[in-house]
Short mmCIF file of C-alpha atoms and ligand atoms in Angstrom, two decimals:
data_model
loop_
_atom_site.label_atom_id
_atom_site.label_comp_id
_atom_site.label_asym_id
_atom_site.label_seq_id
_atom_site.Cartn_x
_atom_site.Cartn_y
_atom_site.Cartn_z
CA MET B 573 10.76 -175.07 91.48
CA LYS B 574 10.76 -171.20 91.72
CA SER B 575 14.33 -169.63 91.67
CA VAL B 576 15.26 -167.29 94.35
CA LYS B 577 15.91 -164.68 91.54
CA SER B 578 12.22 -164.75 90.57
CA LYS B 579 11.09 -164.79 94.39
CA LEU B 580 13.12 -161.67 94.95
CA PHE B 581 12.08 -160.02 91.72
CA ILE B 582 8.27 -160.53 92.45
CA SER B 583 8.56 -159.27 96.04
CA TYR B 584 10.56 -156.22 94.86
CA SER B 585 8.30 -155.50 92.11
CA LEU B 586 5.29 -155.71 94.48
CA THR B 587 7.06 -153.43 96.96
CA ILE B 588 7.97 -150.81 94.44
CA PHE B 589 4.39 -150.79 92.94
CA ILE B 590 2.74 -150.27 96.56
CA VAL B 591 5.29 -147.66 97.44
CA LEU B 592 4.80 -145.66 94.15
CA PHE B 593 1.06 -146.03 94.40
CA LEU B 594 0.79 -144.83 98.07
CA LEU B 595 3.33 -141.98 97.18
CA SER B 596 1.48 -140.81 94.17
CA SER B 597 -1.99 -140.91 95.47
CA SER B 598 -1.17 -139.10 98.75
CA GLY B 599 1.00 -136.61 96.79
CA ILE B 600 -2.10 -136.00 94.33
CA TYR B 601 -4.36 -135.61 97.22
CA PHE B 602 -2.37 -133.14 99.23
CA PHE B 603 -1.62 -131.26 95.99
CA SER B 604 -5.23 -130.90 94.94
CA LYS B 605 -6.28 -129.86 98.29
CA ASN B 606 -3.63 -127.12 98.32
CA TYR B 607 -4.50 -126.14 94.86
CA GLU B 608 -8.20 -125.71 95.80
CA ALA B 609 -7.31 -123.85 98.89
CA LYS B 610 -5.09 -121.59 96.83
CA THR B 611 -7.76 -120.85 94.28
CA PHE B 612 -10.39 -119.99 96.82
CA ASN B 613 -7.92 -117.72 98.66
CA GLN B 614 -7.49 -115.84 95.48
CA LEU B 615 -11.24 -115.33 95.12
CA GLU B 616 -11.52 -114.16 98.72
CA THR B 617 -8.61 -111.76 98.04
CA THR B 618 -10.14 -110.39 94.92
CA LEU B 619 -13.57 -110.10 96.72
CA SER B 620 -12.08 -108.09 99.57
CA LEU B 621 -10.11 -105.73 97.16
CA ILE B 622 -13.32 -104.97 95.27
CA GLU B 623 -15.15 -104.43 98.61
CA LYS B 624 -12.46 -102.09 99.79
CA THR B 625 -12.38 -100.01 96.40
CA LEU B 626 -16.02 -99.61 96.67
CA ILE B 627 -15.93 -98.39 100.12
CA VAL B 628 -13.13 -96.07 99.38
CA ASN B 629 -14.20 -94.62 96.08
CA GLN B 630 -17.89 -95.32 96.10
CA LYS B 631 -17.62 -96.44 92.61
CA ILE B 632 -15.52 -99.27 90.77
CA ASP B 633 -14.14 -99.99 87.59
CA LEU B 634 -13.35 -103.78 87.06
CA GLY B 635 -10.80 -102.88 84.41
CA ASN B 636 -8.34 -101.54 87.06
CA ILE B 637 -8.76 -104.51 89.30
CA PRO B 638 -6.38 -107.38 88.45
CA ILE B 639 -8.66 -110.23 87.81
CA ASN B 640 -7.60 -113.76 86.56
CA ASN B 641 -9.25 -114.54 83.16
CA ASN B 642 -10.92 -117.64 84.71
CA ILE B 643 -12.53 -115.63 87.47
CA PHE B 644 -16.02 -114.30 87.13
CA VAL B 645 -17.14 -111.04 88.80
CA SER B 646 -20.50 -109.21 88.61
CA ILE B 647 -21.28 -106.21 90.68
CA VAL B 648 -25.11 -105.33 91.29
CA LYS B 649 -25.98 -101.87 92.38
CA ASN B 650 -29.50 -101.45 93.93
CA LYS B 651 -30.60 -104.66 92.23
CA LYS B 652 -29.30 -103.39 88.81
CA LEU B 653 -26.16 -105.19 87.11
CA LEU B 654 -23.52 -102.76 87.25
CA GLN B 655 -20.40 -104.35 85.79
CA THR B 656 -19.59 -107.78 84.74
CA THR B 657 -16.54 -109.79 83.42
CA LEU B 658 -18.88 -111.83 81.18
CA SER B 659 -21.45 -110.96 78.65
CA ILE B 660 -24.67 -109.09 80.30
CA ASN B 661 -27.07 -111.78 79.26
CA LYS B 662 -24.84 -114.74 80.51
CA SER B 663 -24.18 -112.72 83.64
CA LYS B 664 -27.84 -112.08 84.22
CA ASP B 665 -28.66 -115.61 83.70
CA ILE B 666 -26.04 -116.78 86.21
CA LEU B 667 -27.10 -114.23 88.69
CA SER B 668 -30.90 -115.11 88.61
CA LYS B 669 -30.13 -118.83 88.89
CA TYR B 670 -27.86 -118.05 91.85
CA ASP B 671 -30.54 -116.09 93.52
CA TYR B 672 -32.91 -118.86 93.01
CA LYS B 673 -30.66 -121.33 94.56
CA ILE B 674 -29.76 -119.18 97.56
CA ASN B 675 -33.54 -118.84 98.25
CA ASN B 676 -34.20 -122.50 97.67
CA PHE B 677 -31.19 -123.63 99.47
CA ASP B 678 -30.21 -127.15 99.24
CA GLU B 679 -27.50 -128.84 101.16
CA GLU B 680 -26.35 -130.71 97.98
CA ASP B 681 -25.60 -127.34 96.01
CA HIS B 682 -23.26 -126.09 98.86
CA GLU B 683 -20.39 -127.91 97.52
CA TYR B 684 -17.64 -125.65 98.70
CA ASP B 685 -17.65 -123.28 101.92
CA GLY B 686 -20.12 -120.38 100.96
CA TYR B 687 -19.96 -121.30 97.27
CA LEU B 688 -22.82 -122.48 95.08
CA GLU B 689 -22.39 -124.16 91.80
CA VAL B 690 -24.39 -122.38 88.96
CA ASN B 691 -23.95 -122.90 85.18
CA ASP B 692 -20.54 -124.62 85.80
CA TYR B 693 -19.39 -121.65 87.84
CA ILE B 694 -18.79 -121.89 91.51
CA ILE B 695 -19.86 -118.69 92.97
CA LYS B 696 -20.30 -116.74 96.16
CA PHE B 697 -21.67 -113.23 96.97
CA LYS B 698 -21.45 -110.50 99.21
CA SER B 699 -23.69 -107.54 99.96
CA ILE B 700 -22.54 -104.10 101.21
CA ILE B 701 -24.06 -100.76 101.86
CA VAL B 702 -21.98 -97.74 100.61
CA LYS B 703 -23.63 -94.31 101.11
CA ASN B 704 -27.13 -95.70 101.05
CA ASP B 705 -26.37 -97.80 97.94
CA GLU B 706 -26.73 -101.51 98.16
CA TYR B 707 -24.00 -103.21 96.22
CA GLN B 708 -23.91 -107.06 95.69
CA ILE B 709 -20.56 -108.38 94.68
CA TYR B 710 -20.66 -111.84 92.90
CA ILE B 711 -17.37 -113.81 92.52
CA GLY B 712 -16.59 -117.39 91.10
CA ILE B 713 -14.43 -119.41 89.06
CA TYR B 714 -15.19 -121.53 86.07
CA GLU B 715 -15.32 -125.04 87.52
CA PHE B 716 -13.62 -126.99 84.71
CA ILE B 717 -10.65 -124.65 84.95
CA LEU B 718 -10.03 -126.37 88.37
CA ASP B 719 -10.68 -129.83 87.11
CA GLU B 720 -8.77 -129.42 83.97
CA PHE B 721 -5.66 -128.24 85.72
CA LEU B 722 -6.04 -131.26 88.20
CA ASP B 723 -6.58 -133.75 85.29
CA ASP B 724 -3.36 -132.50 83.89
CA ILE B 725 -1.52 -133.06 87.17
CA TYR B 726 -3.06 -136.63 87.24
CA LEU B 727 -1.74 -137.41 83.95
CA PHE B 728 1.62 -135.92 84.55
CA VAL B 729 1.90 -137.92 87.80
CA SER B 730 0.79 -140.99 86.20
CA ILE B 731 3.24 -140.92 83.35
CA LEU B 732 6.06 -140.03 85.88
CA ILE B 733 5.11 -142.86 88.06
CA ILE B 734 4.95 -145.49 85.04
CA ILE B 735 8.41 -144.13 84.01
CA LEU B 736 9.84 -144.34 87.58
CA PHE B 737 8.35 -147.99 87.79
CA ILE B 738 9.95 -149.16 84.83
CA ILE B 739 13.35 -147.61 85.57
CA LEU B 740 13.18 -149.03 89.12
CA ILE B 741 12.05 -152.38 87.79
CA VAL B 742 15.14 -152.55 85.41
CA LEU B 743 17.51 -151.37 88.02
CA GLY B 744 16.12 -153.77 90.46
CA TYR B 745 16.43 -156.59 87.93
CA VAL B 746 19.96 -155.85 87.26
CA LEU B 747 20.80 -155.58 90.96
CA ILE B 748 19.09 -158.83 92.08
CA ASN B 749 20.89 -160.52 88.97
CA LYS B 750 24.23 -159.28 90.18
CA THR B 751 23.74 -160.15 93.74
CA ILE B 752 22.38 -163.75 93.01
CA ARG B 753 25.06 -164.47 90.41
CA PRO B 754 27.59 -165.87 93.10
CA LEU B 755 25.07 -168.21 94.39
CA LYS B 756 24.66 -169.91 90.82
CA SER B 757 28.47 -170.16 90.51
CA ILE B 758 28.63 -171.83 94.03
CA LEU B 759 25.80 -174.24 92.85
CA GLU B 760 27.62 -174.99 89.70
CA ASP B 761 30.91 -175.60 91.63
CA VAL B 762 29.18 -177.89 94.06
CA SER B 763 27.44 -179.83 91.42
CA THR B 764 30.76 -180.28 89.33
CA MET B 765 32.50 -181.51 92.70
CA LYS B 766 29.75 -183.97 93.20
CA ASN B 767 30.02 -185.35 89.72
CA LYS B 768 33.99 -185.37 89.80
CA LYS B 769 33.62 -186.99 93.48
CA ASP B 770 36.90 -185.22 94.09
CA LEU B 771 37.49 -184.07 97.77
CA ALA B 772 40.68 -182.09 96.64
CA SER B 773 38.60 -179.59 94.57
CA ARG B 774 37.36 -176.20 96.06
CA LEU B 775 34.78 -173.72 95.38
CA LEU B 776 36.09 -170.65 93.45
CA PRO B 777 36.70 -167.84 95.73
CA GLN B 778 34.06 -165.01 95.64
CA ASN B 779 35.31 -161.52 96.26
CA THR B 780 31.98 -160.28 96.96
CA ASN B 781 32.78 -158.99 100.56
CA ASP B 782 29.39 -160.48 101.81
CA GLU B 783 27.83 -163.65 103.12
CA PHE B 784 28.47 -165.41 99.70
CA GLU B 785 32.29 -164.79 100.30
CA GLU B 786 31.92 -166.11 103.88
CA LEU B 787 29.82 -169.15 102.60
CA THR B 788 32.49 -170.05 100.12
CA THR B 789 35.47 -169.61 102.61
CA THR B 790 33.62 -171.61 105.34
CA PHE B 791 32.55 -174.21 102.84
CA ASN B 792 36.10 -174.56 101.60
CA GLU B 793 37.54 -174.65 105.17
CA MET B 794 34.95 -177.53 105.90
CA LEU B 795 35.99 -179.33 102.70
CA LYS B 796 39.64 -179.12 103.76
CA TRP B 797 38.80 -180.36 107.11
CA ILE B 798 36.85 -183.29 105.67
CA GLU B 799 39.51 -184.14 103.15
CA ASN B 800 42.09 -184.14 106.04
CA ASN B 801 39.92 -186.47 108.04
CA VAL B 802 39.38 -188.89 105.10
CA ASN B 803 43.04 -188.91 104.42
CA ASN B 804 43.75 -189.43 108.12
CA ILE B 805 41.42 -192.45 108.11
CA LYS B 806 43.05 -193.75 104.83
CA GLN B 807 46.45 -193.47 106.22
CA PHE B 808 45.36 -194.94 109.67
CA SER B 809 43.80 -198.14 107.90
CA SER B 810 46.95 -198.46 105.64
CA ASP B 811 49.28 -198.07 108.67
CA ALA B 812 47.11 -200.22 110.97
CA SER B 813 46.92 -203.08 108.42
CA HIS B 814 50.67 -202.83 107.96
CA GLU B 815 51.28 -203.02 111.64
CA LEU B 816 49.02 -205.98 112.05
CA ARG B 817 50.63 -207.86 109.00
CA THR B 818 54.20 -207.95 110.52
CA PRO B 819 53.48 -210.03 113.66
CA LEU B 820 50.93 -212.12 111.74
CA THR B 821 53.52 -212.77 109.19
CA ILE B 822 56.14 -213.87 111.64
CA ILE B 823 53.61 -216.18 113.49
CA GLN B 824 52.70 -217.61 109.99
CA GLY B 825 56.35 -218.32 109.30
CA GLU B 826 57.04 -219.87 112.63
CA ILE B 827 53.88 -222.11 112.14
CA GLU B 828 55.06 -223.23 108.61
CA LEU B 829 58.46 -224.07 110.14
CA TYR B 830 56.74 -226.29 112.74
CA LYS B 831 54.69 -227.97 110.17
CA LYS B 832 57.65 -229.16 108.25
CA GLY B 833 58.26 -231.45 111.42
CA ASN B 834 61.97 -231.62 111.53
CA LEU B 835 62.50 -229.19 114.57
CA SER B 836 64.20 -230.15 117.67
CA LYS B 837 62.64 -229.77 121.11
CA GLU B 838 64.68 -226.51 121.64
CA GLU B 839 63.65 -225.17 118.24
CA ILE B 840 59.92 -225.89 119.03
CA HIS B 841 60.31 -224.23 122.31
CA GLU B 842 61.95 -221.06 120.62
CA THR B 843 59.08 -221.16 117.97
CA LEU B 844 56.54 -221.02 120.65
CA ILE B 845 58.19 -218.23 122.56
CA THR B 846 58.41 -216.11 119.29
CA ILE B 847 54.72 -216.88 118.45
CA ASP B 848 53.77 -215.97 122.15
CA SER B 849 55.65 -212.69 121.83
CA GLU B 850 54.20 -211.73 118.43
CA GLN B 851 50.89 -212.68 119.69
CA LYS B 852 51.38 -210.25 122.72
CA LYS B 853 52.43 -207.53 120.21
CA LEU B 854 49.19 -208.07 118.27
CA GLN B 855 47.26 -207.83 121.49
CA ASN B 856 49.04 -204.54 122.43
CA ILE B 857 48.48 -203.11 118.98
CA ILE B 858 44.79 -203.96 119.04
CA GLN B 859 44.46 -202.61 122.43
CA ASP B 860 45.92 -199.18 121.43
CA PHE B 861 43.51 -199.13 118.31
CA LEU B 862 40.53 -199.92 120.58
CA LEU B 863 41.75 -197.24 122.97
CA LEU B 864 42.15 -194.55 120.24
CA SER B 865 38.98 -195.31 118.76
CA LYS B 866 37.25 -195.12 122.21
CA LEU B 867 39.06 -191.67 122.77
CA ASP B 868 37.73 -190.51 119.46
CA LYS B 869 34.15 -191.26 120.46
CA GLU B 870 34.00 -190.84 124.23
CA THR B 871 33.50 -187.74 126.27
CA LEU B 872 35.83 -188.34 129.29
CA SER B 873 34.32 -187.53 132.78
CA ASP B 874 36.20 -185.23 134.92
CA GLU B 875 36.99 -187.33 137.91
CA LYS B 876 39.55 -186.72 140.56
CA SER B 877 42.64 -188.76 141.12
CA LEU B 878 46.02 -188.51 143.26
CA LEU B 879 48.69 -187.81 140.93
CA ASP B 880 51.50 -188.91 143.18
CA LYS B 881 49.85 -192.22 143.83
CA VAL B 882 49.41 -192.97 140.18
CA ILE B 883 53.03 -192.13 139.44
CA PHE B 884 54.27 -194.59 142.20
CA ASP B 885 51.99 -197.36 140.66
CA VAL B 886 53.38 -196.73 137.15
CA ILE B 887 56.97 -196.72 138.72
CA GLU B 888 56.21 -200.01 140.40
CA LEU B 889 55.00 -201.52 137.08
CA ASN B 890 58.21 -200.54 135.21
CA LEU B 891 60.75 -201.00 138.10
CA ALA B 892 62.17 -204.27 136.91
CA LYS B 893 62.85 -202.53 133.42
CA ILE B 894 64.51 -199.61 135.01
CA GLU B 895 66.75 -202.10 137.16
CA GLU B 896 67.51 -204.17 134.12
CA LYS B 897 68.89 -201.26 132.35
CA ASN B 898 70.46 -199.85 135.45
CA LEU B 899 68.87 -196.47 135.15
CA GLU B 900 68.93 -193.97 137.86
CA LEU B 901 65.56 -192.73 138.89
CA GLU B 902 65.18 -189.25 140.53
CA LEU B 903 61.90 -188.28 141.98
CA GLU B 904 60.59 -184.72 143.12
CA ILE B 905 56.96 -185.48 143.88
CA ASP B 906 54.75 -183.37 146.07
CA GLU B 907 52.22 -185.41 148.24
CA ASP B 908 48.47 -185.53 147.94
CA LEU B 909 48.37 -183.94 144.56
CA GLU B 910 44.65 -184.29 143.84
CA ILE B 911 44.01 -183.36 140.10
CA SER B 912 41.14 -183.48 137.80
CA PHE B 913 41.95 -186.52 135.65
CA SER B 914 40.40 -190.05 135.55
CA GLU B 915 42.79 -192.28 137.29
CA LYS B 916 42.66 -195.12 134.45
CA TYR B 917 43.67 -192.61 131.83
CA LEU B 918 46.34 -190.78 133.88
CA PHE B 919 47.91 -194.26 134.43
CA ILE B 920 48.15 -194.81 130.73
CA VAL B 921 49.65 -191.28 130.08
CA ILE B 922 52.41 -191.65 132.74
CA ASN B 923 52.98 -195.42 131.77
CA ASN B 924 53.28 -194.43 128.09
CA LEU B 925 55.75 -191.55 128.79
CA LEU B 926 57.95 -193.50 131.49
CA SER B 927 58.00 -196.64 128.96
CA ASN B 928 59.27 -194.31 126.31
CA SER B 929 61.98 -192.85 128.58
CA ILE B 930 63.04 -196.34 129.62
CA LYS B 931 62.95 -197.60 126.08
CA TYR B 932 64.90 -194.73 124.52
CA THR B 933 67.41 -194.21 127.30
CA GLN B 934 70.54 -196.52 127.41
CA ASN B 935 72.15 -195.00 130.54
CA GLY B 936 71.74 -192.23 132.70
CA THR B 937 68.70 -190.86 134.72
CA ILE B 938 65.20 -190.57 134.46
CA LYS B 939 63.63 -187.85 136.53
CA ILE B 940 60.11 -187.51 137.37
CA GLU B 941 58.80 -184.15 138.98
CA ALA B 942 55.22 -183.45 140.04
CA LYS B 943 54.57 -180.17 141.81
CA ILE B 944 51.92 -177.40 142.41
CA LYS B 945 53.27 -174.02 141.54
CA GLU B 946 50.89 -171.03 142.11
CA ASN B 947 47.95 -173.10 141.66
CA ASP B 948 49.30 -174.60 138.46
CA ILE B 949 49.77 -178.33 138.70
CA TYR B 950 52.45 -179.79 136.52
CA PHE B 951 54.47 -183.05 136.16
CA LEU B 952 57.28 -183.90 133.85
CA ILE B 953 59.33 -186.87 132.80
CA LYS B 954 62.85 -186.11 131.84
CA ASP B 955 65.57 -188.54 130.62
CA THR B 956 69.16 -188.54 129.43
CA GLY B 957 68.22 -190.71 126.36
CA ILE B 958 68.83 -190.50 122.67
CA GLY B 959 66.66 -187.46 122.29
CA ILE B 960 64.53 -186.37 119.29
CA PRO B 961 65.70 -184.35 116.26
CA LYS B 962 64.09 -180.76 116.16
CA LYS B 963 62.52 -181.63 112.73
CA ASP B 964 60.61 -184.43 114.25
CA LEU B 965 59.43 -182.77 117.47
CA SER B 966 56.24 -181.51 115.99
CA ARG B 967 55.22 -184.74 114.52
CA ILE B 968 55.90 -187.26 117.32
CA PHE B 969 52.35 -186.97 118.45
CA GLU B 970 50.93 -188.10 115.25
CA ARG B 971 49.57 -191.41 114.79
CA PHE B 972 52.08 -194.15 113.61
CA TYR B 973 54.86 -191.43 113.62
CA ARG B 974 58.12 -192.95 114.52
CA VAL B 975 61.49 -190.92 114.48
CA ASP B 976 64.09 -192.27 112.17
CA GLU B 977 63.13 -196.00 111.26
CA VAL B 978 66.59 -197.44 111.89
CA ARG B 979 67.07 -196.14 115.30
CA THR B 980 63.50 -196.82 116.50
CA ASN B 981 63.20 -200.22 114.73
CA SER B 982 65.36 -201.88 117.35
CA GLN B 983 62.79 -200.75 119.84
CA GLU B 984 59.42 -202.15 120.33
CA GLY B 985 56.37 -199.99 119.26
CA ILE B 986 54.27 -198.72 116.47
CA GLY B 987 54.17 -194.99 117.17
CA LEU B 988 50.78 -194.92 118.88
CA GLY B 989 51.99 -194.18 122.56
CA LEU B 990 52.26 -190.46 122.16
CA ALA B 991 49.21 -190.04 119.97
CA ILE B 992 47.22 -191.70 122.77
CA VAL B 993 49.03 -189.45 125.40
CA LYS B 994 48.27 -186.30 123.75
CA LYS B 995 44.51 -187.30 122.96
CA ILE B 996 43.75 -188.07 126.54
CA CYS B 997 45.62 -184.78 127.83
CA GLU B 998 43.51 -182.74 125.47
CA SER B 999 40.39 -184.50 126.61
CA PHE B 1000 41.15 -183.49 130.14
CA ASN B 1001 42.16 -180.02 129.21
CA TYR B 1002 45.83 -180.55 129.77
CA THR B 1003 48.68 -179.48 127.53
CA ILE B 1004 51.72 -181.53 126.56
CA ASN B 1005 54.82 -180.01 125.57
CA VAL B 1006 58.30 -181.69 124.76
CA ASP B 1007 61.76 -180.24 124.97
CA SER B 1008 64.46 -182.46 123.62
CA GLN B 1009 68.21 -182.49 122.16
CA VAL B 1010 69.59 -185.28 120.28
CA ASN B 1011 71.92 -187.53 122.42
CA LYS B 1012 71.17 -185.40 125.50
CA GLY B 1013 67.64 -186.34 126.39
CA SER B 1014 64.13 -185.42 126.30
CA THR B 1015 61.71 -183.76 128.75
CA PHE B 1016 57.83 -184.18 128.44
CA ILE B 1017 55.78 -181.74 130.61
CA ILE B 1018 52.23 -181.82 131.19
CA ARG B 1019 50.22 -178.95 132.91
CA ARG B 1020 46.90 -177.62 133.45
CA PRO B 1021 46.85 -173.90 133.86
CA ASP B 1022 44.24 -172.42 136.29
CA THR B 1023 43.93 -175.73 138.14
CA LYS B 1024 43.13 -174.81 141.75
CA SER B 1025 44.80 -176.98 144.34
P1 ADP M 630 56.49 -195.79 119.70
O1 ADP M 630 55.70 -196.86 119.92
O2 ADP M 630 57.55 -195.85 118.54
O3 ADP M 630 57.39 -195.52 121.01
P2 ADP M 630 55.38 -193.26 120.53
O4 ADP M 630 54.20 -192.66 119.87
O5 ADP M 630 55.38 -193.51 121.96
O6 ADP M 630 55.71 -194.34 119.61
O7 ADP M 630 56.62 -192.24 120.20
C1 ADP M 630 56.70 -191.76 119.01
C2 ADP M 630 58.36 -191.47 118.50
O8 ADP M 630 58.73 -190.52 119.39
C3 ADP M 630 59.21 -192.82 118.94
O9 ADP M 630 59.16 -193.71 117.85
C4 ADP M 630 60.43 -192.10 119.28
O10 ADP M 630 61.16 -191.93 117.98
C5 ADP M 630 60.10 -190.75 119.73
N1 ADP M 630 60.20 -190.73 121.27
C6 ADP M 630 59.14 -190.79 122.22
N2 ADP M 630 59.57 -190.68 123.37
C7 ADP M 630 61.03 -190.53 123.42
C8 ADP M 630 61.99 -190.16 124.38
N3 ADP M 630 61.64 -190.27 125.62
N4 ADP M 630 63.24 -190.22 123.76
C9 ADP M 630 63.49 -190.26 122.51
N5 ADP M 630 62.49 -190.36 121.59
C10 ADP M 630 61.25 -190.42 122.05
#
């Protein structure tokens, strides 16, 4: 398996190589074109200077003309070599070859604009008449001077490019190494976590201020979320088995008692009543479990239901208990309150809240209010019961949470009612809030802002 580092390094080196190659070759091409143009320009300037001097003075001394060492100049007057910058023999040889070439013109010899290559010189000539005298000015440059200079430039550029390439490769390697390092440390952490099988461990924070830091933070948040969920599941199964065990133990005890066989008719009757009541408790607990797991999985459909009708159905179901405890019921319920809530689940929510109010209120009033206020439908259940201490308020919606065992143990329940209520409300986009004072009472209020009536 190739590492990310080597992949990055190979693509980086290739890119650097291509960029440097293109840059240097285009640089050399433009430089040599420019250098050639400059050299021929210099020849043309010298040529026109000689021409002007001849016209003005009718004579010339090449010693007074500024001529570069590598430039060849010969002046022929009326077919006779007058002056030259090279030896007379060499000059004559060059000129005769030039004249021959000019007369037997071949396209291949015509390398540069108006220039011909003779004896390693690139030469051009101009003929002028000054006071009946015919002058021919030959001007040229030693070809290797041009090439030599360009060769030097190629060598210089190649060395420069190689040095630059090595520097960039080293820099790139260091940079890629530094950039990739957090990934290595993340991989090591993850593999240690896998080996330790420890959900509580976290990745070491990366303060790189880039995607690696974001990855570590997000991964740690996800781990925390998984850890919480796993703990919740563990807690739930331990609480659930505990809740199931209590009625089962009671039933078991009653059966053992019956099996001893020395019970009177009345005692047998009482045993059966206890067994029946405990098996009902078991049924309720299992029903709550099933409902919670259904709520965890199911996406609830946004049906419509009449809130006022559901409230009255719940009251009817609980009326006997209200009367039994002699509680006063106060109602402020608007009519035809159509809301987006499944009727079945709305019934469960209101029933759980009202049952709690009845359960935790010894005397006084239970008030139910359901209204539309500025397009905002809300309903509340308020009681004058035992209330909930401030420290418990944030926890009463947790699964199996019951306030103060001593005071709640006397009441039936396993602490799942409000968890179910909250889960249902959230599923239908309603919020539930509680306001409570110990020994004064509690108010549970449910609303869905932005609900259109
Ligand atoms: P439980 O089965 O114990 O009633 P719930 O989830 O319905 O479980 O409620 C959680 C806890 O919140 C209860 O044990 C009780 O201590 C407290 N509680 C709920 N409703 C009321 C209320 N109306 N008045 C006082 N305490 C309440």
